[in-house]
PDB file of C-alpha atoms in Angstrom:
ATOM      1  CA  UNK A1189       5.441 -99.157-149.572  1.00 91.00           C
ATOM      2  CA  UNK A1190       2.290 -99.914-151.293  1.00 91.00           C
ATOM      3  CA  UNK A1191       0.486-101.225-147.782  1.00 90.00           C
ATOM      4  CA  UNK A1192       1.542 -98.017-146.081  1.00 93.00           C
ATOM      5  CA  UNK A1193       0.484 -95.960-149.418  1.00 94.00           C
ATOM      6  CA  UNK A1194      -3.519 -98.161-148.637  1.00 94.00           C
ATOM      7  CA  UNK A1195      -3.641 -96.489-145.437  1.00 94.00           C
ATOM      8  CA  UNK A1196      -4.000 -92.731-147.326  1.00 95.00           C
ATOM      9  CA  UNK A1197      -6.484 -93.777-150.303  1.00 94.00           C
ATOM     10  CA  UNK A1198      -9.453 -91.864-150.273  1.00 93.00           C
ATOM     11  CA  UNK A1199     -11.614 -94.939-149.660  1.00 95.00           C
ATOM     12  CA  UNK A1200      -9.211 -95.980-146.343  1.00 96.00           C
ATOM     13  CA  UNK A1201      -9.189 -91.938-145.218  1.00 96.00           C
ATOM     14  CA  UNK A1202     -13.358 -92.166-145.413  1.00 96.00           C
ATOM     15  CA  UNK A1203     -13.197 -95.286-142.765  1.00 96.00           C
ATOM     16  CA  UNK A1204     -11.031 -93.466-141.208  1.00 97.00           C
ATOM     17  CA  UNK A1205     -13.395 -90.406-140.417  1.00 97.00           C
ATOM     18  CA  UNK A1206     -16.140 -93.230-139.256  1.00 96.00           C
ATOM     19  CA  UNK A1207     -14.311 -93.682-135.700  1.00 96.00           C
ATOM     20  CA  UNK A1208     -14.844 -92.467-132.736  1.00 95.00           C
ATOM     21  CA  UNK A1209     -13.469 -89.233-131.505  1.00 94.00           C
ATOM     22  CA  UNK A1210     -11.749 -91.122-128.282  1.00 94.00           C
ATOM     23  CA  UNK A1211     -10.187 -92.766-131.336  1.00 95.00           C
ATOM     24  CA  UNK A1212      -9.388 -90.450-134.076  1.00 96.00           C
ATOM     25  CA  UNK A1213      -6.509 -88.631-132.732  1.00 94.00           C
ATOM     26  CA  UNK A1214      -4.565 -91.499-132.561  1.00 95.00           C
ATOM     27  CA  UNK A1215      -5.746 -93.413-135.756  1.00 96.00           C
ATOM     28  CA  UNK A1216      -4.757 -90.331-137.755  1.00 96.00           C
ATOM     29  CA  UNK A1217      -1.193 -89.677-136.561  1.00 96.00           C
ATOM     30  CA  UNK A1218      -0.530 -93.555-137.150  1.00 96.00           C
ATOM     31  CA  UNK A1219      -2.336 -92.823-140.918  1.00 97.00           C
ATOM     32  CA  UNK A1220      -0.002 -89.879-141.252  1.00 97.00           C
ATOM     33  CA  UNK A1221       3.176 -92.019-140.139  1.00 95.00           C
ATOM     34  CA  UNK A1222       2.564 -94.283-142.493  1.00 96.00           C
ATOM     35  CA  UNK A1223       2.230 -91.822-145.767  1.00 96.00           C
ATOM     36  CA  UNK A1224       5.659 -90.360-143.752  1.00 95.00           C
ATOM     37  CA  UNK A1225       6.773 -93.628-143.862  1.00 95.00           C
ATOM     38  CA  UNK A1226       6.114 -94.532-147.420  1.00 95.00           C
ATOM     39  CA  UNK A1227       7.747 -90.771-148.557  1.00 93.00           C
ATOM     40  CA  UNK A1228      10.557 -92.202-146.991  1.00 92.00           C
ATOM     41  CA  UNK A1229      10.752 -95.195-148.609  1.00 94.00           C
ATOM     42  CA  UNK A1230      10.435 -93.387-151.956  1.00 94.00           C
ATOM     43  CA  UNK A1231       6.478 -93.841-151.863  1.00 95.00           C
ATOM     44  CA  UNK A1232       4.573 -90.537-153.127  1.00 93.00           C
ATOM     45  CA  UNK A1233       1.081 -90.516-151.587  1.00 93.00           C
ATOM     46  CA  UNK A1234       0.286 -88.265-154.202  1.00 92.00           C
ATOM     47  CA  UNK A1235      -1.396 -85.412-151.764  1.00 94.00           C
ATOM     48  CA  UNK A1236      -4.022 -83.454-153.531  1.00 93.00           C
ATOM     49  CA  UNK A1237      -5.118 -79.826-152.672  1.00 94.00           C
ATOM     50  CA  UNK A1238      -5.776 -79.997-149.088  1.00 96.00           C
ATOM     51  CA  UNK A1239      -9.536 -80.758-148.437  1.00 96.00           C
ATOM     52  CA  UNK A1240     -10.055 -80.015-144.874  1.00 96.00           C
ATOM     53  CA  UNK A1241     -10.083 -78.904-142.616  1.00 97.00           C
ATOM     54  CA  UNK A1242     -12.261 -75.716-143.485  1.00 96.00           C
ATOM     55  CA  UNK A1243     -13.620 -72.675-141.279  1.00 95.00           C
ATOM     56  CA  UNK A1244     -12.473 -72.240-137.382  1.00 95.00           C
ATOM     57  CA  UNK A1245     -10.332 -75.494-137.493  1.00 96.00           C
ATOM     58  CA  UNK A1246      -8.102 -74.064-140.218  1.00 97.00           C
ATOM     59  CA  UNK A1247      -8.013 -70.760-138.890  1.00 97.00           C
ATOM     60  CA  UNK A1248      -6.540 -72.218-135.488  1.00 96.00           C
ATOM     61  CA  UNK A1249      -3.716 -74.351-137.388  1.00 97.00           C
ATOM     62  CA  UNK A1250      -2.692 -71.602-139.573  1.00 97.00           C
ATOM     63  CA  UNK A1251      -0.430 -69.515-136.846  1.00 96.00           C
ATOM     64  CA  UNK A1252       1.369 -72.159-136.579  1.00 96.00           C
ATOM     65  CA  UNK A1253       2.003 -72.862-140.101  1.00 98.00           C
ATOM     66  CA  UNK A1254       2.765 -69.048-140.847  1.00 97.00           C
ATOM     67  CA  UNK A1255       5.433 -69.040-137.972  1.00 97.00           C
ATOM     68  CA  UNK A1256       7.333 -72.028-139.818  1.00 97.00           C
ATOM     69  CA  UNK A1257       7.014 -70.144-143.316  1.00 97.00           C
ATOM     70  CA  UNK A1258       8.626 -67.099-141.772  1.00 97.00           C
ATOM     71  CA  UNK A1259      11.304 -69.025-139.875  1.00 97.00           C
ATOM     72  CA  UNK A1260      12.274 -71.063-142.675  1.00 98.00           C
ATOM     73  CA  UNK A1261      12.202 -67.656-145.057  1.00 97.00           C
ATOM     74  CA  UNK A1262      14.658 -66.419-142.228  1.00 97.00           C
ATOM     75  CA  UNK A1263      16.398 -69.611-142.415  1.00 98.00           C
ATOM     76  CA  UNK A1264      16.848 -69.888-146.352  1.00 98.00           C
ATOM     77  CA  UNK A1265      17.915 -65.904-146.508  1.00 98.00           C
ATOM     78  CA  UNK A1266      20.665 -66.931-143.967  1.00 97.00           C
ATOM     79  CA  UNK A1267      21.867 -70.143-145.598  1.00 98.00           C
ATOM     80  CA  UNK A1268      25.158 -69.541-147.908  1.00 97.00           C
ATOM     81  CA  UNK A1269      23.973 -70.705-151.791  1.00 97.00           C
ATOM     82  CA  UNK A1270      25.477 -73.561-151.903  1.00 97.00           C
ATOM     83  CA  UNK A1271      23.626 -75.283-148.768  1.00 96.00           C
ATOM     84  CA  UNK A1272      20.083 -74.110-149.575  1.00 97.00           C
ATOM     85  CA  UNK A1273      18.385 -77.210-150.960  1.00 98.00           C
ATOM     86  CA  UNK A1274      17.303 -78.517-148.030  1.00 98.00           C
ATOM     87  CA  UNK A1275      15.839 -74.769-146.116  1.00 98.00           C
ATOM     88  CA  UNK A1276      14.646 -74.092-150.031  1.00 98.00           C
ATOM     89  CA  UNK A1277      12.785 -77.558-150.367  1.00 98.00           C
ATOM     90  CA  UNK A1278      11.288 -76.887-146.783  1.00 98.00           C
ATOM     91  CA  UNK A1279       9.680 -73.504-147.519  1.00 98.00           C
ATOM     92  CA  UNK A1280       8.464 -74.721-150.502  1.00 98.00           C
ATOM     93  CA  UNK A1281       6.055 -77.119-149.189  1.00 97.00           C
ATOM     94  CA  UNK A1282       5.481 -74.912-145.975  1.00 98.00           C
ATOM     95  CA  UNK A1283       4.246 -72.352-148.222  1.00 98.00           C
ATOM     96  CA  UNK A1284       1.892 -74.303-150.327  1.00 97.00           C
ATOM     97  CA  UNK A1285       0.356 -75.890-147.162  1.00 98.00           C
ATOM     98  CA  UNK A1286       0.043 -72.747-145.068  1.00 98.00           C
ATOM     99  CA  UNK A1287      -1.985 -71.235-148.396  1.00 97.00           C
ATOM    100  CA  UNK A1288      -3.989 -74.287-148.433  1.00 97.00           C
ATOM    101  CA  UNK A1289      -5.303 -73.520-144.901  1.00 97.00           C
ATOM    102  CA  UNK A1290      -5.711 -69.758-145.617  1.00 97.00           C
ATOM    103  CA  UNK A1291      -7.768 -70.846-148.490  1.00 97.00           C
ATOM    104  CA  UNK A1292     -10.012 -73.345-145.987  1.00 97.00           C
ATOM    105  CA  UNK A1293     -10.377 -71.070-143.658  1.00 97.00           C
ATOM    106  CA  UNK A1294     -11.904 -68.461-146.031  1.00 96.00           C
ATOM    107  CA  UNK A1295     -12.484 -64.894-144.808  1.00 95.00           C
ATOM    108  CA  UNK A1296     -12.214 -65.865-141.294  1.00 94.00           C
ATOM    109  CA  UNK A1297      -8.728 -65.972-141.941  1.00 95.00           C
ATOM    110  CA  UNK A1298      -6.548 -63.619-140.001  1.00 93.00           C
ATOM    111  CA  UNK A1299      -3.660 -61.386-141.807  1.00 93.00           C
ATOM    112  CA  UNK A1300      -0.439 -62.683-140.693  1.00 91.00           C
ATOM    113  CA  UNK A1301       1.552 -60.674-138.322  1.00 91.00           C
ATOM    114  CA  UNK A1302       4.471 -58.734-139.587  1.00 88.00           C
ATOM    115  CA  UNK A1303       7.148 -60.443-137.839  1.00 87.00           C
ATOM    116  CA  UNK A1304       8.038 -63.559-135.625  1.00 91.00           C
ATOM    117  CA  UNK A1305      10.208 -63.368-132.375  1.00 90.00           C
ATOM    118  CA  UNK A1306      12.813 -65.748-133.179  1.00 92.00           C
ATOM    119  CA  UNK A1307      14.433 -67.642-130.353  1.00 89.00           C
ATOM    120  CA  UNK A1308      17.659 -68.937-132.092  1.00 93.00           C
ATOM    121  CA  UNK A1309      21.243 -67.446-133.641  1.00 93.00           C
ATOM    122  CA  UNK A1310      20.443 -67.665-137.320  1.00 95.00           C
ATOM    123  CA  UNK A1311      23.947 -66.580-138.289  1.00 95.00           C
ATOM    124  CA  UNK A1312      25.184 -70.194-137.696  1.00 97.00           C
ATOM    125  CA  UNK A1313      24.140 -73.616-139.110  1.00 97.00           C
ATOM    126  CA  UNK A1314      23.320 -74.904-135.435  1.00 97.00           C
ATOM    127  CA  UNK A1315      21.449 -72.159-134.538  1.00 97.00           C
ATOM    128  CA  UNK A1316      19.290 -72.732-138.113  1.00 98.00           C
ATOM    129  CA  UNK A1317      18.972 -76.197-137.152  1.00 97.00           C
ATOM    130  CA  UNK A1318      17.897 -75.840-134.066  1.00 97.00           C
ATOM    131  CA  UNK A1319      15.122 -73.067-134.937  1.00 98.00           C
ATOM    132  CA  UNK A1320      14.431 -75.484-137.953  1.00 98.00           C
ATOM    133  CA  UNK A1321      13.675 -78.585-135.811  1.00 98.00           C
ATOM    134  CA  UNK A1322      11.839 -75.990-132.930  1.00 97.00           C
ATOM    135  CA  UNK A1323       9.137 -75.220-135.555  1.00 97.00           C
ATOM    136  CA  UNK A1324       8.575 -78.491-136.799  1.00 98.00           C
ATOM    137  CA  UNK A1325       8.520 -80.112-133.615  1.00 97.00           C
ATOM    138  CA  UNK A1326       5.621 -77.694-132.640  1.00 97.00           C
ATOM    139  CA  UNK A1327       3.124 -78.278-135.299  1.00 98.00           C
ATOM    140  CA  UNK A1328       1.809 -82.381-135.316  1.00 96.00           C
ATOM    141  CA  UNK A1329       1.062 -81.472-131.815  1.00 95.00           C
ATOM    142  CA  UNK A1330      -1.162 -78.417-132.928  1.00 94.00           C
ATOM    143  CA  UNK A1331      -2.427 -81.099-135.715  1.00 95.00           C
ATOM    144  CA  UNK A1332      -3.201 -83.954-133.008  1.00 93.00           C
ATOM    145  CA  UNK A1333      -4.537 -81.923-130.641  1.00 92.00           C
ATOM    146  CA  UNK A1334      -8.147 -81.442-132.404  1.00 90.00           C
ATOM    147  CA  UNK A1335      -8.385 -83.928-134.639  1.00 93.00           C
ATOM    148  CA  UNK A1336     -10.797 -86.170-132.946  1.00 92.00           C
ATOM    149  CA  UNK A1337     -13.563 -83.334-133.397  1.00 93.00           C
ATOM    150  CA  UNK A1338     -13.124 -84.138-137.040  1.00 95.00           C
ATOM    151  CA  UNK A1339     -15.023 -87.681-136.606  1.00 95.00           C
ATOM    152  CA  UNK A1340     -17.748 -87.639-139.224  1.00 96.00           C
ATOM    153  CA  UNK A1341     -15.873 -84.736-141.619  1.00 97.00           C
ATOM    154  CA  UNK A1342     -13.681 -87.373-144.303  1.00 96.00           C
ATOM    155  CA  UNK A1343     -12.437 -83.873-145.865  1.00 97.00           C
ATOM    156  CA  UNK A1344     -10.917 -82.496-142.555  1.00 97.00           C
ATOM    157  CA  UNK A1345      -9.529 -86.462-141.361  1.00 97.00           C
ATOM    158  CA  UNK A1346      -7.989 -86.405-144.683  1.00 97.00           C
ATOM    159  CA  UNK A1347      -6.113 -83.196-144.531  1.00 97.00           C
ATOM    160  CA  UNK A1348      -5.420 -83.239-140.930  1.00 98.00           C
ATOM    161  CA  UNK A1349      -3.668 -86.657-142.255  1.00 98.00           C
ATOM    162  CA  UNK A1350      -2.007 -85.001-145.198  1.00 97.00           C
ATOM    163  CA  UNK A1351      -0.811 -82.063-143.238  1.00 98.00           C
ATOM    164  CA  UNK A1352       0.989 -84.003-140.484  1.00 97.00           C
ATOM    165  CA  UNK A1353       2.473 -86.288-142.431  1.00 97.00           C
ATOM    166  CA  UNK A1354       4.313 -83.896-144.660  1.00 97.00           C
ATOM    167  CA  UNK A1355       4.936 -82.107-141.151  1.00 97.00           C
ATOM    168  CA  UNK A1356       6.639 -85.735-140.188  1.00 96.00           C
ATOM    169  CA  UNK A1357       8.739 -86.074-143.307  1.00 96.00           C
ATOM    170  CA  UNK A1358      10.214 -82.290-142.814  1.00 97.00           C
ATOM    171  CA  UNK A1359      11.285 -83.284-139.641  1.00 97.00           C
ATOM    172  CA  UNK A1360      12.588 -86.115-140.246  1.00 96.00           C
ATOM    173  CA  UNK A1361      14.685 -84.711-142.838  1.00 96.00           C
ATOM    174  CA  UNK A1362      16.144 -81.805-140.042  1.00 97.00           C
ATOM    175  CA  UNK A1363      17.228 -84.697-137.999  1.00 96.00           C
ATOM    176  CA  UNK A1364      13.756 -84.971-135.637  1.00 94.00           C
ATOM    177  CA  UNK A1365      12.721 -88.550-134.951  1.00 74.00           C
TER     178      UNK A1365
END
């Protein structure tokens, strides 16, 4: 646990934002898989406030964070009592990363919309497992997709590391590989 926990030390997520951009991409979602890995080992990489990324880059995550707070508000609400740990736990730290990007990217930040189409029966538990997994599955994509334009920017590499990662551990605990 303590070589994967290495891998997301401030000093290791610096080299990290020295590579190339052909190389970045990749480097970070094996950095991220290992802080997932650790979590699930009972590691805590011990994430502070989100760093980075700031401005444009955070604005373009943030839809898709917002669209897994609102689905997994929808999917708490619909969850009898006694099951909500899991949906609870999951909001929790959906919410606190989605207002870490809003707070990145500043005024350029667009209000969220009012409501999300939502493609799955919430009334039953596999219909709020399925929508669970669809909006987990659709952010480290979203995450990968621009992180090698962070090369040079250690704040940005090291949230764009933080923020998949926890994106990996919520999935893996709704059952996505």
């Amino acid at each position: 646990v303590a070589l994967l926990l290495e891998d997301v030390a401030p000093t290791a997520l610096e080299r990290l934002a020295a590579v190339t951009a052909d190389n970045l991409g990749m480097l970070t979602s094996l950095t991220a898989h290992h802080a997932a890995g650790a979590s699930l080992l009972g590691g805590d990489p011990g994430w502070p406030p989100l760093p980075g990324p700031e401005g444009e880059a955070a604005v373009e995550l943030l839809p898709g964070f917002r669209a897994a707070v609102y689905a997994f508000e929808v999917i708490t609400a619909r969850t009898p009592a006694d099951s909500r740990q899991l949906p609870e736990g999951t909001l929790r730290r959906l919410r606190r990363l989605a207002d870490g990007l809003a707070d990145l990217a500043g005024p350029d930040a667009p209000p969220p919309p009012l409501g999300y189409r939502l493609e799955h029966d919430t009334t039953t538990p596999e219909g709020r497992t399925a929508l669970a997994r669809e909006v987990l599955a659709a952010l480290p994509p979203t995450l990968t997709a621009r992180a090698g334009e962070h090369t040079g920017d250690a704040d940005a590499v090291a949230g764009t590391v933080h923020l998949l990662a926890e994106v990996t551990d919520l999935g893996r605990r709704w059952g996505l590989a």
